[in-house]
Amino acid sequence: MECLIGIKGKDFVLVASDTASARSIVSMKQDTDKMFKMNDNLLMLVSGESGDTVQFAEFISKNIQLYKMRNGEAEHSDYSYFCPAKY
């Protein structure tokens, strides 16, 4: 079982995740990094198959960079963490 937690306060965000990578009763890895920095203001936590999560995080990160190049600035929406598919 994997665990990702996020808490939003008035002027802070606290995120945490476990580092275990397991399927069923098989523990494959105990030091998996599940946090990906998208830019200075966005952090994404991922859960799932290791290859899929890394590839998805890189895809989102590159699309954020593309958005910044096309529009001259990064997305600063309060709802960025709800809708990653809009990139």
mmCIF file with all atom_site columns, C-alpha atoms in Angstrom:
data_model
loop_
_atom_site.group_PDB
_atom_site.id
_atom_site.type_symbol
_atom_site.label_atom_id
_atom_site.label_alt_id
_atom_site.label_comp_id
_atom_site.label_asym_id
_atom_site.label_entity_id
_atom_site.label_seq_id
_atom_site.pdbx_PDB_ins_code
_atom_site.Cartn_x
_atom_site.Cartn_y
_atom_site.Cartn_z
_atom_site.occupancy
_atom_site.B_iso_or_equiv
_atom_site.pdbx_formal_charge
_atom_site.auth_seq_id
_atom_site.auth_comp_id
_atom_site.auth_asym_id
_atom_site.auth_atom_id
_atom_site.pdbx_PDB_model_num
ATOM 1  C CA . MET A 1 1  ? 0.000  0.000  0.000   1.00 0.00 ? 1  MET A CA 1
ATOM 2  C CA . GLU A 1 2  ? 1.283  3.440  -0.912  1.00 0.00 ? 2  GLU A CA 1
ATOM 3  C CA . CYS A 1 3  ? 0.588  6.655  0.962   1.00 0.00 ? 3  CYS A CA 1
ATOM 4  C CA . LEU A 1 4  ? 0.634  10.255 -0.305  1.00 0.00 ? 4  LEU A CA 1
ATOM 5  C CA . ILE A 1 5  ? -0.534 13.093 1.942   1.00 0.00 ? 5  ILE A CA 1
ATOM 6  C CA . GLY A 1 6  ? -0.992 16.800 1.254   1.00 0.00 ? 6  GLY A CA 1
ATOM 7  C CA . ILE A 1 7  ? -2.146 19.485 3.682   1.00 0.00 ? 7  ILE A CA 1
ATOM 8  C CA . LYS A 1 8  ? -2.857 23.062 2.593   1.00 0.00 ? 8  LYS A CA 1
ATOM 9  C CA . GLY A 1 9  ? -2.801 25.810 5.191   1.00 0.00 ? 9  GLY A CA 1
ATOM 10 C CA . LYS A 1 10 ? -3.285 29.555 4.982   1.00 0.00 ? 10 LYS A CA 1
ATOM 11 C CA . ASP A 1 11 ? 0.259  30.266 3.817   1.00 0.00 ? 11 ASP A CA 1
ATOM 12 C CA . PHE A 1 12 ? 1.858  26.842 3.446   1.00 0.00 ? 12 PHE A CA 1
ATOM 13 C CA . VAL A 1 13 ? 1.534  23.428 1.860   1.00 0.00 ? 13 VAL A CA 1
ATOM 14 C CA . LEU A 1 14 ? 2.862  20.284 3.523   1.00 0.00 ? 14 LEU A CA 1
ATOM 15 C CA . VAL A 1 15 ? 3.324  17.117 1.468   1.00 0.00 ? 15 VAL A CA 1
ATOM 16 C CA . ALA A 1 16 ? 4.611  13.699 2.464   1.00 0.00 ? 16 ALA A CA 1
ATOM 17 C CA . SER A 1 17 ? 4.904  10.258 0.926   1.00 0.00 ? 17 SER A CA 1
ATOM 18 C CA . ASP A 1 18 ? 6.231  6.866  1.806   1.00 0.00 ? 18 ASP A CA 1
ATOM 19 C CA . THR A 1 19 ? 9.226  5.529  -0.114  1.00 0.00 ? 19 THR A CA 1
ATOM 20 C CA . ALA A 1 20 ? 8.179  1.902  -0.547  1.00 0.00 ? 20 ALA A CA 1
ATOM 21 C CA . SER A 1 21 ? 7.457  0.430  -3.958  1.00 0.00 ? 21 SER A CA 1
ATOM 22 C CA . ALA A 1 22 ? 5.446  -2.769 -3.627  1.00 0.00 ? 22 ALA A CA 1
ATOM 23 C CA . ARG A 1 23 ? 2.808  -4.795 -5.429  1.00 0.00 ? 23 ARG A CA 1
ATOM 24 C CA . SER A 1 24 ? 0.700  -7.295 -3.511  1.00 0.00 ? 24 SER A CA 1
ATOM 25 C CA . ILE A 1 25 ? 2.988  -9.018 -1.002  1.00 0.00 ? 25 ILE A CA 1
ATOM 26 C CA . VAL A 1 26 ? 6.210  -8.306 -2.937  1.00 0.00 ? 26 VAL A CA 1
ATOM 27 C CA . SER A 1 27 ? 8.289  -5.323 -1.808  1.00 0.00 ? 27 SER A CA 1
ATOM 28 C CA . MET A 1 28 ? 10.378 -4.265 -4.807  1.00 0.00 ? 28 MET A CA 1
ATOM 29 C CA . LYS A 1 29 ? 12.153 -1.176 -3.499  1.00 0.00 ? 29 LYS A CA 1
ATOM 30 C CA . GLN A 1 30 ? 12.286 0.732  -0.194  1.00 0.00 ? 30 GLN A CA 1
ATOM 31 C CA . ASP A 1 31 ? 13.819 4.037  -1.357  1.00 0.00 ? 31 ASP A CA 1
ATOM 32 C CA . THR A 1 32 ? 11.588 5.176  -4.232  1.00 0.00 ? 32 THR A CA 1
ATOM 33 C CA . ASP A 1 33 ? 11.348 8.949  -4.734  1.00 0.00 ? 33 ASP A CA 1
ATOM 34 C CA . LYS A 1 34 ? 7.690  9.831  -5.322  1.00 0.00 ? 34 LYS A CA 1
ATOM 35 C CA . MET A 1 35 ? 8.104  13.630 -5.310  1.00 0.00 ? 35 MET A CA 1
ATOM 36 C CA . PHE A 1 36 ? 8.858  15.529 -8.497  1.00 0.00 ? 36 PHE A CA 1
ATOM 37 C CA . LYS A 1 37 ? 9.578  19.264 -8.620  1.00 0.00 ? 37 LYS A CA 1
ATOM 38 C CA . MET A 1 38 ? 7.728  20.709 -11.625 1.00 0.00 ? 38 MET A CA 1
ATOM 39 C CA . ASN A 1 39 ? 8.940  24.301 -11.194 1.00 0.00 ? 39 ASN A CA 1
ATOM 40 C CA . ASP A 1 40 ? 9.600  26.727 -8.325  1.00 0.00 ? 40 ASP A CA 1
ATOM 41 C CA . ASN A 1 41 ? 5.924  26.718 -7.299  1.00 0.00 ? 41 ASN A CA 1
ATOM 42 C CA . LEU A 1 42 ? 4.696  23.221 -8.187  1.00 0.00 ? 42 LEU A CA 1
ATOM 43 C CA . LEU A 1 43 ? 5.506  19.857 -6.660  1.00 0.00 ? 43 LEU A CA 1
ATOM 44 C CA . MET A 1 44 ? 3.867  16.626 -7.792  1.00 0.00 ? 44 MET A CA 1
ATOM 45 C CA . LEU A 1 45 ? 3.575  13.404 -5.801  1.00 0.00 ? 45 LEU A CA 1
ATOM 46 C CA . VAL A 1 46 ? 2.954  10.218 -7.762  1.00 0.00 ? 46 VAL A CA 1
ATOM 47 C CA . SER A 1 47 ? 1.782  6.733  -6.938  1.00 0.00 ? 47 SER A CA 1
ATOM 48 C CA . GLY A 1 48 ? 1.606  3.612  -9.083  1.00 0.00 ? 48 GLY A CA 1
ATOM 49 C CA . GLU A 1 49 ? 3.848  1.541  -11.321 1.00 0.00 ? 49 GLU A CA 1
ATOM 50 C CA . SER A 1 50 ? 7.405  2.932  -11.145 1.00 0.00 ? 50 SER A CA 1
ATOM 51 C CA . GLY A 1 51 ? 8.020  3.302  -14.887 1.00 0.00 ? 51 GLY A CA 1
ATOM 52 C CA . ASP A 1 52 ? 4.614  4.854  -15.517 1.00 0.00 ? 52 ASP A CA 1
ATOM 53 C CA . THR A 1 53 ? 4.891  7.394  -12.706 1.00 0.00 ? 53 THR A CA 1
ATOM 54 C CA . VAL A 1 54 ? 8.360  8.578  -13.743 1.00 0.00 ? 54 VAL A CA 1
ATOM 55 C CA . GLN A 1 55 ? 7.327  8.905  -17.378 1.00 0.00 ? 55 GLN A CA 1
ATOM 56 C CA . PHE A 1 56 ? 4.108  10.752 -16.449 1.00 0.00 ? 56 PHE A CA 1
ATOM 57 C CA . ALA A 1 57 ? 5.965  13.147 -14.125 1.00 0.00 ? 57 ALA A CA 1
ATOM 58 C CA . GLU A 1 58 ? 8.516  13.932 -16.847 1.00 0.00 ? 58 GLU A CA 1
ATOM 59 C CA . PHE A 1 59 ? 5.696  14.450 -19.374 1.00 0.00 ? 59 PHE A CA 1
ATOM 60 C CA . ILE A 1 60 ? 3.930  16.941 -17.083 1.00 0.00 ? 60 ILE A CA 1
ATOM 61 C CA . SER A 1 61 ? 7.213  18.714 -16.271 1.00 0.00 ? 61 SER A CA 1
ATOM 62 C CA . LYS A 1 62 ? 8.081  19.148 -19.960 1.00 0.00 ? 62 LYS A CA 1
ATOM 63 C CA . ASN A 1 63 ? 4.585  20.426 -20.729 1.00 0.00 ? 63 ASN A CA 1
ATOM 64 C CA . ILE A 1 64 ? 4.894  23.013 -17.944 1.00 0.00 ? 64 ILE A CA 1
ATOM 65 C CA . GLN A 1 65 ? 8.201  24.141 -19.482 1.00 0.00 ? 65 GLN A CA 1
ATOM 66 C CA . LEU A 1 66 ? 6.536  24.329 -22.914 1.00 0.00 ? 66 LEU A CA 1
ATOM 67 C CA . TYR A 1 67 ? 3.678  26.398 -21.437 1.00 0.00 ? 67 TYR A CA 1
ATOM 68 C CA . LYS A 1 68 ? 6.252  28.770 -19.923 1.00 0.00 ? 68 LYS A CA 1
ATOM 69 C CA . MET A 1 69 ? 8.086  29.162 -23.265 1.00 0.00 ? 69 MET A CA 1
ATOM 70 C CA . ARG A 1 70 ? 4.868  29.783 -25.199 1.00 0.00 ? 70 ARG A CA 1
ATOM 71 C CA . ASN A 1 71 ? 3.317  32.200 -22.706 1.00 0.00 ? 71 ASN A CA 1
ATOM 72 C CA . GLY A 1 72 ? 6.388  33.832 -21.203 1.00 0.00 ? 72 GLY A CA 1
ATOM 73 C CA . GLU A 1 73 ? 5.541  32.802 -17.658 1.00 0.00 ? 73 GLU A CA 1
ATOM 74 C CA . ALA A 1 74 ? 4.635  29.757 -15.610 1.00 0.00 ? 74 ALA A CA 1
ATOM 75 C CA . GLU A 1 75 ? 1.101  28.824 -14.619 1.00 0.00 ? 75 GLU A CA 1
ATOM 76 C CA . HIS A 1 76 ? 0.244  30.490 -11.285 1.00 0.00 ? 76 HIS A CA 1
ATOM 77 C CA . SER A 1 77 ? -3.299 29.267 -10.840 1.00 0.00 ? 77 SER A CA 1
ATOM 78 C CA . ASP A 1 78 ? -4.513 28.331 -7.362  1.00 0.00 ? 78 ASP A CA 1
ATOM 79 C CA . TYR A 1 79 ? -6.024 25.240 -8.970  1.00 0.00 ? 79 TYR A CA 1
ATOM 80 C CA . SER A 1 80 ? -2.896 23.890 -10.689 1.00 0.00 ? 80 SER A CA 1
ATOM 81 C CA . TYR A 1 81 ? -2.708 21.005 -8.262  1.00 0.00 ? 81 TYR A CA 1
ATOM 82 C CA . PHE A 1 82 ? -6.271 19.917 -9.084  1.00 0.00 ? 82 PHE A CA 1
ATOM 83 C CA . CYS A 1 83 ? -5.981 19.830 -12.883 1.00 0.00 ? 83 CYS A CA 1
ATOM 84 C CA . PRO A 1 84 ? -2.593 18.589 -14.138 1.00 0.00 ? 84 PRO A CA 1
ATOM 85 C CA . ALA A 1 85 ? -4.221 17.365 -17.373 1.00 0.00 ? 85 ALA A CA 1
ATOM 86 C CA . LYS A 1 86 ? -4.853 20.930 -18.562 1.00 0.00 ? 86 LYS A CA 1
ATOM 87 C CA . TYR A 1 87 ? -1.202 21.215 -19.611 1.00 0.00 ? 87 TYR A CA 1
#
